[in-house]
Amino acid sequence: MIIVIKPNTPRPQIDEVIAEVQKLGYDPRPIFGTEQTVIAAIGDELTHHTLVSLNALPQVEKVIPVQKRHKLVSRESHPDDSMIDVDGIKIGGGAPFCLMAGPCSVESEEQLLSTARAVKAAGATILRGGAFKPRTSPYEFQGLGSEGLRLLSLAKKETGLKIITEVLSERQVDEVASHADILQIGARNAQNFQLLIEAAKTGKPILLKRGLSQKIEEWLLGAEYILAHGNSTVFLCERGIRTFETYTRNTLDLNAVPVLKKETHLPVVVDPTHGIGLREHVATMAVAAVAAGADAIMTETHNSPEHAKSDGEQALLPHEFQDLVARVRKVAEAVGRTL
Ligand code: PEP
Ligand code: MN
């Protein structure tokens, strides 16, 4: 349930409600607003006794039962858009539109740094790059592992770009978190709940990709695991779903963007690169994502895609990324966003 406190209630009286919620056997999660505070109470179904007890408190404006299974991620528990601070870069909640870019895999110092410099010059603020790669075939390049993480930290030091990189298993969480500003959970791990819990515990922002064939409700429940374990800094990243269509790599479900914006307060990121999988169409889907209301995009860019060890066919060349940014800027302005 959500308990809405009357506007401008002093803190001690809010604390009384929190104590009462605890006494009734629920786990209170207060969200303090500038004027109004709401308390999300996690626990069993709302009983008549609970409803009466809480409504009897003079500082309580109303008690809203939440039927939805995703509670902490829902807009009811947090009416305003969440803004997430990634080591000084703000994303979501009306912050400027954010560009995340970089290679699919970290391959070498030269490849990473040259790509990082190029995407930074074009306007990106976050560098992506996989050190641990979730490859469909065990015979394909699996990533540089720890060496890849070291190179990402080097690129951060040199360019100032913040780092997003994927964590594949619970065992790697601490190591990846010591280099990354955002932990990426990939499509193949979207319902690896133990991994979600371990990643949540680091307190680092987490970008949760949509599973390969995942319904929006299931995806939101994955995010709910992270919030339920005390970490509310979650980005939801639409990266295309599996459909009957095979012309494109996946089907980028832009329907998800307005739906997520309605259902949740979490920032929405779109990955048009894996969504369509064809370099020539990535920029078009990127601008579509901006128009649909996304808060950020993540694209693959490579200094030399023909030599890439993974996903070369969908990676943009640096000058193509620059063109994409110019198009994104125009559409962002048209929909009232800055870049
Ligand atoms: C990636 O972004 O590197 C990646 C592997 O993507 P996904 O999990 O969406 O397939
Ligand atoms: Mn890739």
mmCIF file of C-alpha atoms and ligand atoms in Angstrom:
data_model
loop_
_atom_site.group_PDB
_atom_site.id
_atom_site.type_symbol
_atom_site.label_atom_id
_atom_site.label_comp_id
_atom_site.label_asym_id
_atom_site.label_seq_id
_atom_site.Cartn_x
_atom_site.Cartn_y
_atom_site.Cartn_z
ATOM 1 C CA MET A 1 0.000 0.000 0.000
ATOM 2 C CA ILE A 2 0.960 3.639 -0.397
ATOM 3 C CA ILE A 3 0.360 6.064 2.457
ATOM 4 C CA VAL A 4 0.126 9.654 1.344
ATOM 5 C CA ILE A 5 1.052 12.123 4.079
ATOM 6 C CA LYS A 6 -0.609 15.552 4.170
ATOM 7 C CA PRO A 7 1.499 18.319 2.560
ATOM 8 C CA ASN A 8 4.028 20.077 4.822
ATOM 9 C CA THR A 9 3.755 17.604 7.687
ATOM 10 C CA PRO A 10 6.764 18.017 10.025
ATOM 11 C CA ARG A 11 9.261 15.156 10.131
ATOM 12 C CA PRO A 12 8.464 13.898 13.679
ATOM 13 C CA GLN A 13 4.840 13.318 12.680
ATOM 14 C CA ILE A 14 5.953 11.485 9.532
ATOM 15 C CA ASP A 15 8.139 9.298 11.763
ATOM 16 C CA GLU A 16 5.050 8.451 13.853
ATOM 17 C CA VAL A 17 3.382 7.049 10.732
ATOM 18 C CA ILE A 18 6.528 5.115 9.837
ATOM 19 C CA ALA A 19 6.534 3.574 13.328
ATOM 20 C CA GLU A 20 2.845 2.681 13.053
ATOM 21 C CA VAL A 21 3.442 1.020 9.659
ATOM 22 C CA GLN A 22 6.208 -1.058 11.236
ATOM 23 C CA LYS A 23 3.978 -1.978 14.171
ATOM 24 C CA LEU A 24 1.355 -3.238 11.744
ATOM 25 C CA GLY A 25 3.953 -5.624 10.286
ATOM 26 C CA TYR A 26 4.923 -3.824 7.083
ATOM 27 C CA ASP A 27 8.308 -2.638 5.830
ATOM 28 C CA PRO A 28 8.056 1.167 5.427
ATOM 29 C CA ARG A 29 9.933 2.841 2.538
ATOM 30 C CA PRO A 30 9.390 6.602 2.835
ATOM 31 C CA ILE A 31 9.934 8.838 -0.184
ATOM 32 C CA PHE A 32 10.441 12.393 1.030
ATOM 33 C CA GLY A 33 9.246 15.064 -1.415
ATOM 34 C CA THR A 34 9.784 18.795 -1.066
ATOM 35 C CA GLU A 35 6.159 19.301 -0.037
ATOM 36 C CA GLN A 36 4.616 15.889 0.189
ATOM 37 C CA THR A 37 5.894 12.589 1.501
ATOM 38 C CA VAL A 38 4.572 9.179 0.602
ATOM 39 C CA ILE A 39 5.386 5.929 2.349
ATOM 40 C CA ALA A 40 5.404 2.717 0.373
ATOM 41 C CA ALA A 41 4.611 -0.124 2.790
ATOM 42 C CA ILE A 42 5.762 -3.551 1.692
ATOM 43 C CA GLY A 43 4.059 -6.602 3.110
ATOM 44 C CA ASP A 44 0.955 -8.709 2.962
ATOM 45 C CA GLU A 45 -2.353 -7.667 1.491
ATOM 46 C CA LEU A 46 -3.927 -4.608 3.066
ATOM 47 C CA THR A 47 -6.391 -5.615 5.790
ATOM 48 C CA HIS A 48 -9.393 -3.687 7.014
ATOM 49 C CA HIS A 49 -7.698 -3.252 10.400
ATOM 50 C CA THR A 50 -4.608 -1.683 8.793
ATOM 51 C CA LEU A 51 -6.689 0.636 6.673
ATOM 52 C CA VAL A 52 -8.663 1.865 9.682
ATOM 53 C CA SER A 53 -5.565 2.302 11.893
ATOM 54 C CA LEU A 54 -3.669 4.325 9.344
ATOM 55 C CA ASN A 55 -6.616 6.435 8.215
ATOM 56 C CA ALA A 56 -7.181 7.350 11.870
ATOM 57 C CA LEU A 57 -3.863 9.208 11.981
ATOM 58 C CA PRO A 58 -4.476 12.946 11.435
ATOM 59 C CA GLN A 59 -1.340 13.428 9.313
ATOM 60 C CA VAL A 60 -2.408 10.747 6.812
ATOM 61 C CA GLU A 61 -4.147 12.117 3.718
ATOM 62 C CA LYS A 62 -5.046 8.754 2.202
ATOM 63 C CA VAL A 63 -4.076 5.116 2.009
ATOM 64 C CA ILE A 64 -3.944 3.603 -1.466
ATOM 65 C CA PRO A 65 -3.900 -0.173 -1.806
ATOM 66 C CA VAL A 66 -1.499 -1.224 -4.569
ATOM 67 C CA GLN A 67 -2.777 -4.284 -6.376
ATOM 68 C CA LYS A 68 0.153 -4.349 -8.738
ATOM 69 C CA ARG A 69 2.903 -6.856 -8.145
ATOM 70 C CA HIS A 70 5.523 -4.255 -8.953
ATOM 71 C CA LYS A 71 5.186 -1.838 -6.088
ATOM 72 C CA LEU A 72 8.385 0.133 -5.520
ATOM 73 C CA VAL A 73 8.948 0.704 -9.224
ATOM 74 C CA SER A 74 5.381 1.903 -9.741
ATOM 75 C CA ARG A 75 4.379 5.512 -10.135
ATOM 76 C CA GLU A 76 1.960 5.201 -7.262
ATOM 77 C CA SER A 77 4.831 4.790 -4.827
ATOM 78 C CA HIS A 78 6.898 7.563 -6.411
ATOM 79 C CA PRO A 79 4.808 10.009 -8.458
ATOM 80 C CA ASP A 80 7.751 12.073 -9.774
ATOM 81 C CA ASP A 81 10.230 10.830 -12.353
ATOM 82 C CA SER A 82 13.398 9.571 -10.697
ATOM 83 C CA MET A 83 16.628 11.334 -11.527
ATOM 84 C CA ILE A 84 19.700 9.139 -11.184
ATOM 85 C CA ASP A 85 23.120 10.580 -10.495
ATOM 86 C CA VAL A 86 25.883 8.644 -12.224
ATOM 87 C CA ASP A 87 29.038 9.998 -10.632
ATOM 88 C CA GLY A 88 27.909 13.570 -11.347
ATOM 89 C CA ILE A 89 25.943 12.965 -14.587
ATOM 90 C CA LYS A 90 22.216 13.235 -14.012
ATOM 91 C CA ILE A 91 19.842 11.089 -16.036
ATOM 92 C CA GLY A 92 16.018 11.058 -16.061
ATOM 93 C CA GLY A 93 13.637 13.337 -14.180
ATOM 94 C CA GLY A 94 13.983 16.160 -16.695
ATOM 95 C CA ALA A 95 17.800 16.065 -16.883
ATOM 96 C CA PRO A 96 19.311 16.601 -20.338
ATOM 97 C CA PHE A 97 19.033 13.684 -22.758
ATOM 98 C CA CYS A 98 21.974 11.355 -22.234
ATOM 99 C CA LEU A 99 24.123 9.582 -24.809
ATOM 100 C CA MET A 100 25.899 6.333 -23.930
ATOM 101 C CA ALA A 101 28.178 4.941 -26.616
ATOM 102 C CA GLY A 102 31.161 2.712 -27.191
ATOM 103 C CA PRO A 103 32.136 -0.642 -28.610
ATOM 104 C CA CYS A 104 30.258 -3.879 -28.055
ATOM 105 C CA SER A 105 33.409 -5.429 -26.559
ATOM 106 C CA VAL A 106 36.545 -3.902 -25.146
ATOM 107 C CA GLU A 107 39.235 -5.303 -27.456
ATOM 108 C CA SER A 108 42.426 -3.295 -26.937
ATOM 109 C CA GLU A 109 43.702 -0.053 -25.458
ATOM 110 C CA GLU A 110 43.972 1.525 -28.894
ATOM 111 C CA GLN A 111 40.446 0.465 -29.924
ATOM 112 C CA LEU A 112 38.837 1.587 -26.674
ATOM 113 C CA LEU A 113 40.615 4.903 -26.297
ATOM 114 C CA SER A 114 40.204 5.939 -29.907
ATOM 115 C CA THR A 115 36.475 5.095 -29.785
ATOM 116 C CA ALA A 116 36.100 6.795 -26.390
ATOM 117 C CA ARG A 117 37.681 10.025 -27.624
ATOM 118 C CA ALA A 118 35.443 10.005 -30.705
ATOM 119 C CA VAL A 119 32.169 9.459 -28.824
ATOM 120 C CA LYS A 120 33.126 12.053 -26.254
ATOM 121 C CA ALA A 121 33.856 14.619 -28.975
ATOM 122 C CA ALA A 122 30.402 13.894 -30.441
ATOM 123 C CA GLY A 123 28.652 14.520 -27.098
ATOM 124 C CA ALA A 124 28.475 11.194 -25.271
ATOM 125 C CA THR A 125 28.952 11.309 -21.509
ATOM 126 C CA ILE A 126 28.952 7.590 -20.772
ATOM 127 C CA LEU A 127 31.245 5.008 -22.339
ATOM 128 C CA ARG A 128 29.932 1.501 -22.878
ATOM 129 C CA GLY A 129 32.086 -1.577 -23.492
ATOM 130 C CA GLY A 130 31.800 -5.211 -22.515
ATOM 131 C CA ALA A 131 34.687 -6.815 -20.653
ATOM 132 C CA PHE A 132 32.727 -9.984 -19.855
ATOM 133 C CA LYS A 133 30.654 -10.874 -22.913
ATOM 134 C CA PRO A 134 27.528 -13.058 -22.866
ATOM 135 C CA ARG A 135 28.057 -14.754 -26.244
ATOM 136 C CA THR A 136 25.482 -17.136 -27.651
ATOM 137 C CA SER A 137 28.238 -19.483 -28.832
ATOM 138 C CA PRO A 138 31.012 -20.660 -26.506
ATOM 139 C CA TYR A 139 33.433 -20.434 -29.456
ATOM 140 C CA GLU A 140 32.960 -16.698 -29.954
ATOM 141 C CA PHE A 141 35.077 -13.980 -28.310
ATOM 142 C CA GLN A 142 34.210 -13.966 -24.601
ATOM 143 C CA GLY A 143 35.736 -10.588 -23.763
ATOM 144 C CA LEU A 144 39.019 -9.542 -22.172
ATOM 145 C CA GLY A 145 37.648 -9.997 -18.643
ATOM 146 C CA SER A 146 39.612 -8.217 -15.913
ATOM 147 C CA GLU A 147 41.975 -6.666 -18.463
ATOM 148 C CA GLY A 148 38.935 -5.131 -20.178
ATOM 149 C CA LEU A 149 37.859 -3.576 -16.883
ATOM 150 C CA ARG A 150 41.320 -2.112 -16.411
ATOM 151 C CA LEU A 151 41.122 -0.545 -19.883
ATOM 152 C CA LEU A 152 37.699 0.931 -19.106
ATOM 153 C CA SER A 153 39.115 2.580 -15.986
ATOM 154 C CA LEU A 154 41.995 3.908 -18.053
ATOM 155 C CA ALA A 155 39.551 5.359 -20.602
ATOM 156 C CA LYS A 156 37.597 6.983 -17.777
ATOM 157 C CA LYS A 157 40.761 8.535 -16.392
ATOM 158 C CA GLU A 158 41.789 9.873 -19.749
ATOM 159 C CA THR A 159 38.442 11.133 -21.078
ATOM 160 C CA GLY A 160 36.331 11.714 -17.965
ATOM 161 C CA LEU A 161 33.568 9.570 -19.495
ATOM 162 C CA LYS A 162 31.612 7.499 -16.981
ATOM 163 C CA ILE A 163 31.636 3.757 -17.486
ATOM 164 C CA ILE A 164 28.863 1.245 -18.088
ATOM 165 C CA THR A 165 29.813 -2.413 -18.417
ATOM 166 C CA GLU A 166 28.053 -5.722 -18.065
ATOM 167 C CA VAL A 167 28.250 -8.032 -15.081
ATOM 168 C CA LEU A 168 27.510 -11.622 -15.973
ATOM 169 C CA SER A 169 27.638 -13.459 -12.691
ATOM 170 C CA GLU A 170 27.344 -12.963 -8.959
ATOM 171 C CA ARG A 171 31.035 -13.834 -8.597
ATOM 172 C CA GLN A 172 32.054 -10.815 -10.684
ATOM 173 C CA VAL A 173 29.861 -8.218 -9.031
ATOM 174 C CA ASP A 174 32.461 -6.674 -6.717
ATOM 175 C CA GLU A 175 35.199 -6.624 -9.314
ATOM 176 C CA VAL A 176 32.981 -5.055 -11.987
ATOM 177 C CA ALA A 177 31.557 -2.567 -9.484
ATOM 178 C CA SER A 178 35.052 -1.360 -8.623
ATOM 179 C CA HIS A 179 35.475 -0.131 -12.244
ATOM 180 C CA ALA A 180 31.931 0.647 -13.405
ATOM 181 C CA ASP A 181 29.725 3.670 -12.722
ATOM 182 C CA ILE A 182 26.706 1.725 -13.993
ATOM 183 C CA LEU A 183 26.361 -2.060 -13.785
ATOM 184 C CA GLN A 184 24.707 -3.458 -16.887
ATOM 185 C CA ILE A 185 22.574 -6.557 -16.533
ATOM 186 C CA GLY A 186 22.121 -8.010 -19.987
ATOM 187 C CA ALA A 187 19.100 -9.461 -21.732
ATOM 188 C CA ARG A 188 20.241 -13.024 -21.042
ATOM 189 C CA ASN A 189 20.427 -12.366 -17.310
ATOM 190 C CA ALA A 190 17.314 -10.230 -16.965
ATOM 191 C CA GLN A 191 15.684 -12.829 -14.704
ATOM 192 C CA ASN A 192 18.794 -14.030 -12.883
ATOM 193 C CA PHE A 193 17.353 -12.874 -9.592
ATOM 194 C CA GLN A 194 20.366 -13.758 -7.454
ATOM 195 C CA LEU A 195 22.537 -11.637 -9.736
ATOM 196 C CA LEU A 196 20.033 -8.786 -9.516
ATOM 197 C CA ILE A 197 20.143 -8.977 -5.720
ATOM 198 C CA GLU A 198 23.954 -9.032 -5.538
ATOM 199 C CA ALA A 199 24.193 -6.142 -8.000
ATOM 200 C CA ALA A 200 21.611 -4.200 -5.969
ATOM 201 C CA LYS A 201 23.723 -4.540 -2.833
ATOM 202 C CA THR A 202 26.619 -2.587 -4.385
ATOM 203 C CA GLY A 203 24.436 0.548 -4.328
ATOM 204 C CA LYS A 204 25.657 1.369 -7.857
ATOM 205 C CA PRO A 205 23.214 2.447 -10.558
ATOM 206 C CA ILE A 206 22.032 -0.585 -12.537
ATOM 207 C CA LEU A 207 20.915 -0.677 -16.160
ATOM 208 C CA LEU A 208 18.519 -3.574 -16.509
ATOM 209 C CA LYS A 209 18.042 -4.693 -20.071
ATOM 210 C CA ARG A 210 14.798 -6.282 -21.150
ATOM 211 C CA GLY A 211 14.986 -10.055 -21.475
ATOM 212 C CA LEU A 212 15.033 -11.636 -24.934
ATOM 213 C CA SER A 213 11.327 -12.504 -24.854
ATOM 214 C CA GLN A 214 10.294 -10.722 -21.711
ATOM 215 C CA LYS A 215 6.913 -9.189 -21.026
ATOM 216 C CA ILE A 216 6.927 -5.669 -19.604
ATOM 217 C CA GLU A 217 5.376 -6.910 -16.352
ATOM 218 C CA GLU A 218 8.140 -9.517 -15.908
ATOM 219 C CA TRP A 219 10.769 -6.881 -16.632
ATOM 220 C CA LEU A 220 9.269 -4.561 -14.033
ATOM 221 C CA LEU A 221 9.327 -7.373 -11.490
ATOM 222 C CA GLY A 222 13.028 -7.864 -12.238
ATOM 223 C CA ALA A 223 13.561 -4.177 -11.438
ATOM 224 C CA GLU A 224 11.385 -4.641 -8.343
ATOM 225 C CA TYR A 225 13.935 -7.175 -7.037
ATOM 226 C CA ILE A 226 16.609 -4.484 -7.171
ATOM 227 C CA LEU A 227 14.481 -1.851 -5.442
ATOM 228 C CA ALA A 228 13.265 -4.363 -2.873
ATOM 229 C CA HIS A 229 16.930 -4.958 -1.997
ATOM 230 C CA GLY A 230 17.496 -1.316 -1.230
ATOM 231 C CA ASN A 231 18.749 0.096 -4.532
ATOM 232 C CA SER A 232 16.406 2.469 -6.343
ATOM 233 C CA THR A 233 18.910 3.600 -8.967
ATOM 234 C CA VAL A 234 17.674 1.493 -11.871
ATOM 235 C CA PHE A 235 17.496 2.256 -15.582
ATOM 236 C CA LEU A 236 15.173 0.174 -17.725
ATOM 237 C CA CYS A 237 16.728 -0.466 -21.126
ATOM 238 C CA GLU A 238 14.614 -1.548 -24.091
ATOM 239 C CA ARG A 239 16.880 -3.469 -26.468
ATOM 240 C CA GLY A 240 14.475 -5.220 -28.771
ATOM 241 C CA ILE A 241 12.484 -8.389 -28.318
ATOM 242 C CA ARG A 242 12.154 -11.591 -30.249
ATOM 243 C CA THR A 243 9.267 -11.699 -32.711
ATOM 244 C CA PHE A 244 8.504 -13.681 -35.867
ATOM 245 C CA GLU A 245 10.411 -11.060 -37.880
ATOM 246 C CA THR A 246 13.949 -12.029 -38.817
ATOM 247 C CA TYR A 247 14.835 -9.264 -41.281
ATOM 248 C CA THR A 248 16.091 -7.266 -38.322
ATOM 249 C CA ARG A 249 18.055 -8.738 -35.403
ATOM 250 C CA ASN A 250 15.271 -7.968 -32.928
ATOM 251 C CA THR A 251 12.116 -5.879 -32.916
ATOM 252 C CA LEU A 252 12.706 -2.666 -31.005
ATOM 253 C CA ASP A 253 9.568 -2.317 -28.915
ATOM 254 C CA LEU A 254 9.136 1.426 -28.688
ATOM 255 C CA ASN A 255 5.644 0.772 -27.318
ATOM 256 C CA ALA A 256 7.478 0.009 -24.101
ATOM 257 C CA VAL A 257 8.703 3.579 -23.696
ATOM 258 C CA PRO A 258 5.370 5.354 -23.073
ATOM 259 C CA VAL A 259 4.075 2.313 -21.183
ATOM 260 C CA LEU A 260 7.060 2.364 -18.815
ATOM 261 C CA LYS A 261 6.773 6.122 -18.414
ATOM 262 C CA LYS A 262 3.186 5.652 -17.287
ATOM 263 C CA GLU A 263 3.821 2.660 -15.030
ATOM 264 C CA THR A 264 7.105 3.617 -13.397
ATOM 265 C CA HIS A 265 9.214 6.516 -12.206
ATOM 266 C CA LEU A 266 12.467 4.942 -13.406
ATOM 267 C CA PRO A 267 14.461 6.457 -16.287
ATOM 268 C CA VAL A 268 14.077 4.680 -19.619
ATOM 269 C CA VAL A 269 17.013 3.957 -21.902
ATOM 270 C CA VAL A 270 16.727 2.636 -25.459
ATOM 271 C CA ASP A 271 19.410 0.579 -27.190
ATOM 272 C CA PRO A 272 18.586 0.949 -30.888
ATOM 273 C CA THR A 273 21.750 -0.944 -31.875
ATOM 274 C CA HIS A 274 20.736 -4.369 -30.558
ATOM 275 C CA GLY A 275 17.121 -3.424 -31.223
ATOM 276 C CA ILE A 276 17.504 -3.388 -34.997
ATOM 277 C CA GLY A 277 20.988 -4.829 -35.477
ATOM 278 C CA LEU A 278 21.607 -3.065 -38.788
ATOM 279 C CA ARG A 279 24.025 -0.143 -38.783
ATOM 280 C CA GLU A 280 22.223 1.854 -41.466
ATOM 281 C CA HIS A 281 18.993 2.021 -39.437
ATOM 282 C CA VAL A 282 20.377 2.643 -35.941
ATOM 283 C CA ALA A 283 20.195 6.453 -36.107
ATOM 284 C CA THR A 284 16.580 6.391 -37.318
ATOM 285 C CA MET A 285 15.556 4.213 -34.380
ATOM 286 C CA ALA A 286 17.579 6.424 -32.029
ATOM 287 C CA VAL A 287 15.606 9.516 -33.012
ATOM 288 C CA ALA A 288 12.382 7.519 -32.763
ATOM 289 C CA ALA A 289 13.378 6.612 -29.205
ATOM 290 C CA VAL A 290 13.892 10.267 -28.305
ATOM 291 C CA ALA A 291 10.525 11.183 -29.804
ATOM 292 C CA ALA A 292 8.873 8.357 -27.842
ATOM 293 C CA GLY A 293 10.125 9.853 -24.565
ATOM 294 C CA ALA A 294 13.284 7.936 -23.666
ATOM 295 C CA ASP A 295 15.750 9.579 -21.266
ATOM 296 C CA ALA A 296 18.891 8.172 -22.865
ATOM 297 C CA ILE A 297 20.108 5.984 -25.676
ATOM 298 C CA MET A 298 22.946 3.496 -25.718
ATOM 299 C CA THR A 299 24.577 2.728 -29.063
ATOM 300 C CA GLU A 300 27.511 0.662 -30.223
ATOM 301 C CA THR A 301 30.276 2.614 -31.922
ATOM 302 C CA HIS A 302 33.635 1.262 -33.047
ATOM 303 C CA ASN A 303 36.708 2.938 -34.496
ATOM 304 C CA SER A 304 36.982 0.125 -37.034
ATOM 305 C CA PRO A 305 33.797 -2.015 -37.146
ATOM 306 C CA GLU A 306 35.082 -4.328 -39.893
ATOM 307 C CA HIS A 307 37.677 -5.582 -37.399
ATOM 308 C CA ALA A 308 35.336 -5.793 -34.410
ATOM 309 C CA LYS A 309 35.390 -9.032 -32.423
ATOM 310 C CA SER A 310 31.648 -8.810 -31.804
ATOM 311 C CA ASP A 311 28.662 -7.059 -33.371
ATOM 312 C CA GLY A 312 30.676 -5.206 -36.049
ATOM 313 C CA GLU A 313 27.718 -5.196 -38.470
ATOM 314 C CA GLN A 314 25.666 -3.023 -36.150
ATOM 315 C CA ALA A 315 28.386 -0.692 -34.824
ATOM 316 C CA LEU A 316 28.470 2.887 -36.027
ATOM 317 C CA LEU A 317 31.644 4.485 -37.278
ATOM 318 C CA PRO A 318 32.626 7.574 -35.280
ATOM 319 C CA HIS A 319 31.400 9.951 -38.024
ATOM 320 C CA GLU A 320 28.078 8.073 -38.175
ATOM 321 C CA PHE A 321 27.695 8.485 -34.422
ATOM 322 C CA GLN A 322 28.338 12.190 -34.882
ATOM 323 C CA ASP A 323 25.544 12.345 -37.505
ATOM 324 C CA LEU A 324 23.260 10.429 -35.161
ATOM 325 C CA VAL A 325 23.882 12.980 -32.417
ATOM 326 C CA ALA A 326 23.012 15.847 -34.778
ATOM 327 C CA ARG A 327 19.704 14.154 -35.638
ATOM 328 C CA VAL A 328 18.987 13.311 -32.003
ATOM 329 C CA ARG A 329 19.648 16.923 -31.020
ATOM 330 C CA LYS A 330 17.032 18.232 -33.470
ATOM 331 C CA VAL A 331 14.367 15.767 -32.365
ATOM 332 C CA ALA A 332 15.182 16.303 -28.704
ATOM 333 C CA GLU A 333 14.669 20.033 -29.130
ATOM 334 C CA ALA A 334 11.409 19.411 -31.002
ATOM 335 C CA VAL A 335 10.063 17.425 -28.036
ATOM 336 C CA GLY A 336 11.279 19.925 -25.457
ATOM 337 C CA ARG A 337 14.428 18.153 -24.319
ATOM 338 C CA THR A 338 17.968 19.453 -24.231
ATOM 339 C CA LEU A 339 21.022 17.434 -24.981
HETATM 340 C C1 PEP B 1 25.399 -5.521 -24.826
HETATM 341 O O1 PEP B 1 24.827 -4.424 -24.716
HETATM 342 O O2 PEP B 1 26.613 -5.624 -24.835
HETATM 343 C C2 PEP B 1 24.599 -6.765 -24.906
HETATM 344 C C3 PEP B 1 25.168 -7.958 -24.825
HETATM 345 O O3 PEP B 1 23.307 -6.551 -25.061
HETATM 346 P P1 PEP B 1 22.014 -7.469 -24.739
HETATM 347 O O4 PEP B 1 22.178 -7.975 -23.358
HETATM 348 O O5 PEP B 1 20.888 -6.502 -24.919
HETATM 349 O O6 PEP B 1 22.012 -8.554 -25.789
HETATM 350 MN MN MN B 2 26.748 -6.008 -28.746
#
